[in-house]
mmCIF file with all atom_site columns, C-alpha atoms in Angstrom:
data_model
loop_
_atom_site.group_PDB
_atom_site.id
_atom_site.type_symbol
_atom_site.label_atom_id
_atom_site.label_alt_id
_atom_site.label_comp_id
_atom_site.label_asym_id
_atom_site.label_entity_id
_atom_site.label_seq_id
_atom_site.pdbx_PDB_ins_code
_atom_site.Cartn_x
_atom_site.Cartn_y
_atom_site.Cartn_z
_atom_site.occupancy
_atom_site.B_iso_or_equiv
_atom_site.pdbx_formal_charge
_atom_site.auth_seq_id
_atom_site.auth_comp_id
_atom_site.auth_asym_id
_atom_site.auth_atom_id
_atom_site.pdbx_PDB_model_num
ATOM 1   C CA . UNK A 1 1   ? -14.989 8.792   14.172  1.00 77.00 ? 25  UNK A CA 1
ATOM 2   C CA . UNK A 1 2   ? -11.738 6.906   13.769  1.00 84.00 ? 26  UNK A CA 1
ATOM 3   C CA . UNK A 1 3   ? -9.270  8.633   11.441  1.00 92.00 ? 27  UNK A CA 1
ATOM 4   C CA . UNK A 1 4   ? -6.588  7.067   9.249   1.00 94.00 ? 28  UNK A CA 1
ATOM 5   C CA . UNK A 1 5   ? -3.858  8.494   11.487  1.00 94.00 ? 29  UNK A CA 1
ATOM 6   C CA . UNK A 1 6   ? -5.432  6.640   14.445  1.00 93.00 ? 30  UNK A CA 1
ATOM 7   C CA . UNK A 1 7   ? -5.260  3.190   12.856  1.00 91.00 ? 31  UNK A CA 1
ATOM 8   C CA . UNK A 1 8   ? -2.328  3.383   10.433  1.00 92.00 ? 32  UNK A CA 1
ATOM 9   C CA . UNK A 1 9   ? 1.105   1.916   10.903  1.00 87.00 ? 33  UNK A CA 1
ATOM 10  C CA . UNK A 1 10  ? 3.298   4.984   11.072  1.00 87.00 ? 34  UNK A CA 1
ATOM 11  C CA . UNK A 1 11  ? 6.827   5.561   9.902   1.00 83.00 ? 35  UNK A CA 1
ATOM 12  C CA . UNK A 1 12  ? 6.342   3.867   6.546   1.00 83.00 ? 36  UNK A CA 1
ATOM 13  C CA . UNK A 1 13  ? 9.600   3.360   4.693   1.00 89.00 ? 37  UNK A CA 1
ATOM 14  C CA . UNK A 1 14  ? 9.770   3.734   0.939   1.00 91.00 ? 38  UNK A CA 1
ATOM 15  C CA . UNK A 1 15  ? 11.703  1.856   -1.641  1.00 94.00 ? 39  UNK A CA 1
ATOM 16  C CA . UNK A 1 16  ? 13.249  4.231   -4.155  1.00 94.00 ? 40  UNK A CA 1
ATOM 17  C CA . UNK A 1 17  ? 11.987  3.995   -7.724  1.00 94.00 ? 41  UNK A CA 1
ATOM 18  C CA . UNK A 1 18  ? 15.568  3.365   -8.875  1.00 95.00 ? 42  UNK A CA 1
ATOM 19  C CA . UNK A 1 19  ? 16.318  0.753   -6.235  1.00 97.00 ? 43  UNK A CA 1
ATOM 20  C CA . UNK A 1 20  ? 16.119  -2.809  -7.477  1.00 97.00 ? 44  UNK A CA 1
ATOM 21  C CA . UNK A 1 21  ? 13.320  -5.232  -6.729  1.00 97.00 ? 45  UNK A CA 1
ATOM 22  C CA . UNK A 1 22  ? 15.909  -7.337  -4.891  1.00 97.00 ? 46  UNK A CA 1
ATOM 23  C CA . UNK A 1 23  ? 16.662  -4.340  -2.640  1.00 97.00 ? 47  UNK A CA 1
ATOM 24  C CA . UNK A 1 24  ? 12.930  -3.954  -2.039  1.00 97.00 ? 48  UNK A CA 1
ATOM 25  C CA . UNK A 1 25  ? 12.541  -7.642  -1.161  1.00 97.00 ? 49  UNK A CA 1
ATOM 26  C CA . UNK A 1 26  ? 15.384  -7.402  1.342   1.00 97.00 ? 50  UNK A CA 1
ATOM 27  C CA . UNK A 1 27  ? 13.845  -4.282  2.873   1.00 96.00 ? 51  UNK A CA 1
ATOM 28  C CA . UNK A 1 28  ? 10.474  -6.078  3.160   1.00 94.00 ? 52  UNK A CA 1
ATOM 29  C CA . UNK A 1 29  ? 12.195  -9.003  4.893   1.00 95.00 ? 53  UNK A CA 1
ATOM 30  C CA . UNK A 1 30  ? 14.077  -6.738  7.302   1.00 95.00 ? 54  UNK A CA 1
ATOM 31  C CA . UNK A 1 31  ? 10.933  -4.740  8.148   1.00 91.00 ? 55  UNK A CA 1
ATOM 32  C CA . UNK A 1 32  ? 8.643   -7.767  8.271   1.00 89.00 ? 56  UNK A CA 1
ATOM 33  C CA . UNK A 1 33  ? 6.174   -6.262  5.791   1.00 88.00 ? 57  UNK A CA 1
ATOM 34  C CA . UNK A 1 34  ? 4.544   -7.480  2.589   1.00 89.00 ? 58  UNK A CA 1
ATOM 35  C CA . UNK A 1 35  ? 4.400   -4.133  0.790   1.00 90.00 ? 59  UNK A CA 1
ATOM 36  C CA . UNK A 1 36  ? 6.374   -0.925  0.453   1.00 92.00 ? 60  UNK A CA 1
ATOM 37  C CA . UNK A 1 37  ? 5.486   2.448   -1.010  1.00 93.00 ? 61  UNK A CA 1
ATOM 38  C CA . UNK A 1 38  ? 7.580   3.336   -4.065  1.00 94.00 ? 62  UNK A CA 1
ATOM 39  C CA . UNK A 1 39  ? 8.970   6.881   -3.876  1.00 91.00 ? 63  UNK A CA 1
ATOM 40  C CA . UNK A 1 40  ? 10.613  8.836   -6.667  1.00 86.00 ? 64  UNK A CA 1
ATOM 41  C CA . UNK A 1 41  ? 13.658  11.054  -6.463  1.00 82.00 ? 65  UNK A CA 1
ATOM 42  C CA . UNK A 1 42  ? 11.259  13.957  -5.901  1.00 79.00 ? 66  UNK A CA 1
ATOM 43  C CA . UNK A 1 43  ? 10.134  12.112  -2.719  1.00 74.00 ? 67  UNK A CA 1
ATOM 44  C CA . UNK A 1 44  ? 6.642   11.783  -4.175  1.00 82.00 ? 68  UNK A CA 1
ATOM 45  C CA . UNK A 1 45  ? 4.728   8.544   -3.966  1.00 88.00 ? 69  UNK A CA 1
ATOM 46  C CA . UNK A 1 46  ? 4.774   6.603   -7.238  1.00 89.00 ? 70  UNK A CA 1
ATOM 47  C CA . UNK A 1 47  ? 2.876   3.484   -6.162  1.00 90.00 ? 71  UNK A CA 1
ATOM 48  C CA . UNK A 1 48  ? 2.986   0.419   -3.961  1.00 91.00 ? 72  UNK A CA 1
ATOM 49  C CA . UNK A 1 49  ? 5.128   -2.675  -4.402  1.00 93.00 ? 73  UNK A CA 1
ATOM 50  C CA . UNK A 1 50  ? 3.859   -5.915  -2.884  1.00 91.00 ? 74  UNK A CA 1
ATOM 51  C CA . UNK A 1 51  ? 5.497   -9.261  -2.334  1.00 93.00 ? 75  UNK A CA 1
ATOM 52  C CA . UNK A 1 52  ? 2.957   -10.649 -4.797  1.00 92.00 ? 76  UNK A CA 1
ATOM 53  C CA . UNK A 1 53  ? 4.136   -8.135  -7.434  1.00 93.00 ? 77  UNK A CA 1
ATOM 54  C CA . UNK A 1 54  ? 7.673   -9.426  -6.968  1.00 96.00 ? 78  UNK A CA 1
ATOM 55  C CA . UNK A 1 55  ? 6.626   -13.041 -7.403  1.00 96.00 ? 79  UNK A CA 1
ATOM 56  C CA . UNK A 1 56  ? 4.204   -12.590 -10.301 1.00 95.00 ? 80  UNK A CA 1
ATOM 57  C CA . UNK A 1 57  ? 5.592   -9.626  -12.258 1.00 95.00 ? 81  UNK A CA 1
ATOM 58  C CA . UNK A 1 58  ? 9.302   -10.235 -11.757 1.00 96.00 ? 82  UNK A CA 1
ATOM 59  C CA . UNK A 1 59  ? 10.106  -13.837 -10.846 1.00 96.00 ? 83  UNK A CA 1
ATOM 60  C CA . UNK A 1 60  ? 7.146   -15.352 -12.692 1.00 95.00 ? 84  UNK A CA 1
ATOM 61  C CA . UNK A 1 61  ? 7.955   -13.271 -15.765 1.00 95.00 ? 85  UNK A CA 1
ATOM 62  C CA . UNK A 1 62  ? 11.584  -14.454 -15.740 1.00 96.00 ? 86  UNK A CA 1
ATOM 63  C CA . UNK A 1 63  ? 13.024  -11.027 -14.905 1.00 96.00 ? 87  UNK A CA 1
ATOM 64  C CA . UNK A 1 64  ? 16.140  -10.548 -12.800 1.00 97.00 ? 88  UNK A CA 1
ATOM 65  C CA . UNK A 1 65  ? 15.170  -8.908  -9.477  1.00 97.00 ? 89  UNK A CA 1
ATOM 66  C CA . UNK A 1 66  ? 18.739  -7.635  -9.103  1.00 97.00 ? 90  UNK A CA 1
ATOM 67  C CA . UNK A 1 67  ? 18.433  -5.517  -12.239 1.00 97.00 ? 91  UNK A CA 1
ATOM 68  C CA . UNK A 1 68  ? 14.722  -4.644  -12.328 1.00 96.00 ? 92  UNK A CA 1
ATOM 69  C CA . UNK A 1 69  ? 14.003  -1.179  -10.852 1.00 96.00 ? 93  UNK A CA 1
ATOM 70  C CA . UNK A 1 70  ? 11.183  -1.092  -8.311  1.00 96.00 ? 94  UNK A CA 1
ATOM 71  C CA . UNK A 1 71  ? 9.751   1.940   -10.086 1.00 93.00 ? 95  UNK A CA 1
ATOM 72  C CA . UNK A 1 72  ? 9.044   -0.185  -13.154 1.00 93.00 ? 96  UNK A CA 1
ATOM 73  C CA . UNK A 1 73  ? 6.301   -1.893  -11.138 1.00 91.00 ? 97  UNK A CA 1
ATOM 74  C CA . UNK A 1 74  ? 4.510   1.322   -10.142 1.00 84.00 ? 98  UNK A CA 1
ATOM 75  C CA . UNK A 1 75  ? 1.215   1.432   -12.000 1.00 75.00 ? 99  UNK A CA 1
ATOM 76  C CA . UNK A 1 76  ? -0.481  4.728   -12.740 1.00 70.00 ? 100 UNK A CA 1
ATOM 77  C CA . UNK A 1 77  ? -1.280  7.172   -9.995  1.00 77.00 ? 101 UNK A CA 1
ATOM 78  C CA . UNK A 1 78  ? -0.934  5.853   -6.462  1.00 84.00 ? 102 UNK A CA 1
ATOM 79  C CA . UNK A 1 79  ? -4.179  5.357   -4.556  1.00 91.00 ? 103 UNK A CA 1
ATOM 80  C CA . UNK A 1 80  ? -3.837  7.098   -1.182  1.00 94.00 ? 104 UNK A CA 1
ATOM 81  C CA . UNK A 1 81  ? -5.890  8.222   1.786   1.00 95.00 ? 105 UNK A CA 1
ATOM 82  C CA . UNK A 1 82  ? -5.587  11.421  3.799   1.00 95.00 ? 106 UNK A CA 1
ATOM 83  C CA . UNK A 1 83  ? -4.425  11.217  7.406   1.00 96.00 ? 107 UNK A CA 1
ATOM 84  C CA . UNK A 1 84  ? -7.658  12.844  8.590   1.00 96.00 ? 108 UNK A CA 1
ATOM 85  C CA . UNK A 1 85  ? -9.995  10.714  6.444   1.00 95.00 ? 109 UNK A CA 1
ATOM 86  C CA . UNK A 1 86  ? -12.280 8.492   8.482   1.00 90.00 ? 110 UNK A CA 1
ATOM 87  C CA . UNK A 1 87  ? -12.569 4.709   8.460   1.00 85.00 ? 111 UNK A CA 1
ATOM 88  C CA . UNK A 1 88  ? -15.657 4.864   6.223   1.00 85.00 ? 112 UNK A CA 1
ATOM 89  C CA . UNK A 1 89  ? -13.665 6.739   3.547   1.00 91.00 ? 113 UNK A CA 1
ATOM 90  C CA . UNK A 1 90  ? -10.833 4.234   3.850   1.00 91.00 ? 114 UNK A CA 1
ATOM 91  C CA . UNK A 1 91  ? -13.371 1.427   3.378   1.00 86.00 ? 115 UNK A CA 1
ATOM 92  C CA . UNK A 1 92  ? -14.832 3.119   0.278   1.00 90.00 ? 116 UNK A CA 1
ATOM 93  C CA . UNK A 1 93  ? -11.385 3.720   -1.230  1.00 93.00 ? 117 UNK A CA 1
ATOM 94  C CA . UNK A 1 94  ? -10.155 0.168   -0.623  1.00 91.00 ? 118 UNK A CA 1
ATOM 95  C CA . UNK A 1 95  ? -13.374 -1.283  -2.018  1.00 88.00 ? 119 UNK A CA 1
ATOM 96  C CA . UNK A 1 96  ? -13.468 0.978   -5.077  1.00 92.00 ? 120 UNK A CA 1
ATOM 97  C CA . UNK A 1 97  ? -9.824  0.372   -6.010  1.00 91.00 ? 121 UNK A CA 1
ATOM 98  C CA . UNK A 1 98  ? -9.665  -3.239  -4.728  1.00 87.00 ? 122 UNK A CA 1
ATOM 99  C CA . UNK A 1 99  ? -6.522  -2.612  -2.681  1.00 88.00 ? 123 UNK A CA 1
ATOM 100 C CA . UNK A 1 100 ? -5.550  -4.085  0.677   1.00 86.00 ? 124 UNK A CA 1
ATOM 101 C CA . UNK A 1 101 ? -3.119  -1.366  1.706   1.00 90.00 ? 125 UNK A CA 1
ATOM 102 C CA . UNK A 1 102 ? -3.306  2.410   1.390   1.00 93.00 ? 126 UNK A CA 1
ATOM 103 C CA . UNK A 1 103 ? -0.464  4.866   1.863   1.00 94.00 ? 127 UNK A CA 1
ATOM 104 C CA . UNK A 1 104 ? -1.536  7.630   4.268   1.00 95.00 ? 128 UNK A CA 1
ATOM 105 C CA . UNK A 1 105 ? -0.665  11.166  3.189   1.00 92.00 ? 129 UNK A CA 1
ATOM 106 C CA . UNK A 1 106 ? -0.591  14.280  5.361   1.00 91.00 ? 130 UNK A CA 1
ATOM 107 C CA . UNK A 1 107 ? -0.304  17.177  2.940   1.00 85.00 ? 131 UNK A CA 1
ATOM 108 C CA . UNK A 1 108 ? 2.330   15.868  0.550   1.00 81.00 ? 132 UNK A CA 1
ATOM 109 C CA . UNK A 1 109 ? 4.132   13.713  3.118   1.00 86.00 ? 133 UNK A CA 1
ATOM 110 C CA . UNK A 1 110 ? 3.821   9.949   3.463   1.00 90.00 ? 134 UNK A CA 1
ATOM 111 C CA . UNK A 1 111 ? 3.114   9.336   7.157   1.00 92.00 ? 135 UNK A CA 1
ATOM 112 C CA . UNK A 1 112 ? 2.034   5.703   7.239   1.00 92.00 ? 136 UNK A CA 1
ATOM 113 C CA . UNK A 1 113 ? 0.112   2.838   5.689   1.00 93.00 ? 137 UNK A CA 1
ATOM 114 C CA . UNK A 1 114 ? -3.370  1.554   6.515   1.00 93.00 ? 138 UNK A CA 1
ATOM 115 C CA . UNK A 1 115 ? -3.823  -2.164  5.895   1.00 88.00 ? 139 UNK A CA 1
ATOM 116 C CA . UNK A 1 116 ? -7.007  -4.152  5.509   1.00 83.00 ? 140 UNK A CA 1
ATOM 117 C CA . UNK A 1 117 ? -6.508  -5.572  9.018   1.00 81.00 ? 141 UNK A CA 1
ATOM 118 C CA . UNK A 1 118 ? -6.292  -2.050  10.480  1.00 83.00 ? 142 UNK A CA 1
ATOM 119 C CA . UNK A 1 119 ? -9.647  -1.169  8.950   1.00 81.00 ? 143 UNK A CA 1
ATOM 120 C CA . UNK A 1 120 ? -11.166 -4.465  10.064  1.00 78.00 ? 144 UNK A CA 1
ATOM 121 C CA . UNK A 1 121 ? -10.286 -3.645  13.670  1.00 77.00 ? 145 UNK A CA 1
ATOM 122 C CA . UNK A 1 122 ? -11.808 -0.149  13.367  1.00 76.00 ? 146 UNK A CA 1
ATOM 123 C CA . UNK A 1 123 ? -15.142 -1.061  11.739  1.00 72.00 ? 147 UNK A CA 1
ATOM 124 C CA . UNK A 1 124 ? -18.230 -2.951  12.842  1.00 66.00 ? 148 UNK A CA 1
ATOM 125 C CA . UNK A 1 125 ? -18.527 -6.623  11.900  1.00 63.00 ? 149 UNK A CA 1
ATOM 126 C CA . UNK A 1 126 ? -20.966 -6.244  8.944   1.00 57.00 ? 150 UNK A CA 1
ATOM 127 C CA . UNK A 1 127 ? -18.778 -3.613  7.284   1.00 63.00 ? 151 UNK A CA 1
ATOM 128 C CA . UNK A 1 128 ? -15.687 -5.759  7.779   1.00 61.00 ? 152 UNK A CA 1
ATOM 129 C CA . UNK A 1 129 ? -17.461 -8.590  5.992   1.00 58.00 ? 153 UNK A CA 1
ATOM 130 C CA . UNK A 1 130 ? -18.355 -6.271  3.113   1.00 64.00 ? 154 UNK A CA 1
ATOM 131 C CA . UNK A 1 131 ? -14.715 -5.158  2.809   1.00 61.00 ? 155 UNK A CA 1
ATOM 132 C CA . UNK A 1 132 ? -13.383 -8.705  2.845   1.00 61.00 ? 156 UNK A CA 1
ATOM 133 C CA . UNK A 1 133 ? -15.916 -9.779  0.236   1.00 59.00 ? 157 UNK A CA 1
ATOM 134 C CA . UNK A 1 134 ? -15.102 -6.823  -2.022  1.00 62.00 ? 158 UNK A CA 1
ATOM 135 C CA . UNK A 1 135 ? -11.355 -7.456  -1.833  1.00 60.00 ? 159 UNK A CA 1
ATOM 136 C CA . UNK A 1 136 ? -11.664 -11.216 -2.264  1.00 57.00 ? 160 UNK A CA 1
ATOM 137 C CA . UNK A 1 137 ? -13.524 -11.147 -5.569  1.00 54.00 ? 161 UNK A CA 1
ATOM 138 C CA . UNK A 1 138 ? -12.022 -10.365 -8.960  1.00 50.00 ? 162 UNK A CA 1
#
């Protein structure tokens, strides 16, 4: 069975919880990604920051991205997947939590990110349709 480590994008870079949202946006641009894990000073995962979060929760709310810490946008405990979890478990986790990207953890270390597209490539067509439907409804 396909494992998270087989389909993830490795070498995920974090944005520090104390870095600004503007710093995060620049990092996203430079890396060509739409989301970054938020890591605390303890190097532990605090959450995920998406480009949509920046637009809706910062710009749309009239906040200054140059002074808003990325960590302020981390919500609750981060939803993650283990590096050795299989594609079915990734599917269940994404569906249950309605997330499109999952940080991949090996022990306590962030080793990558699995995106919806990664899972879609690893699963059969009917299951892909179920995932897309689950993530597309509110």
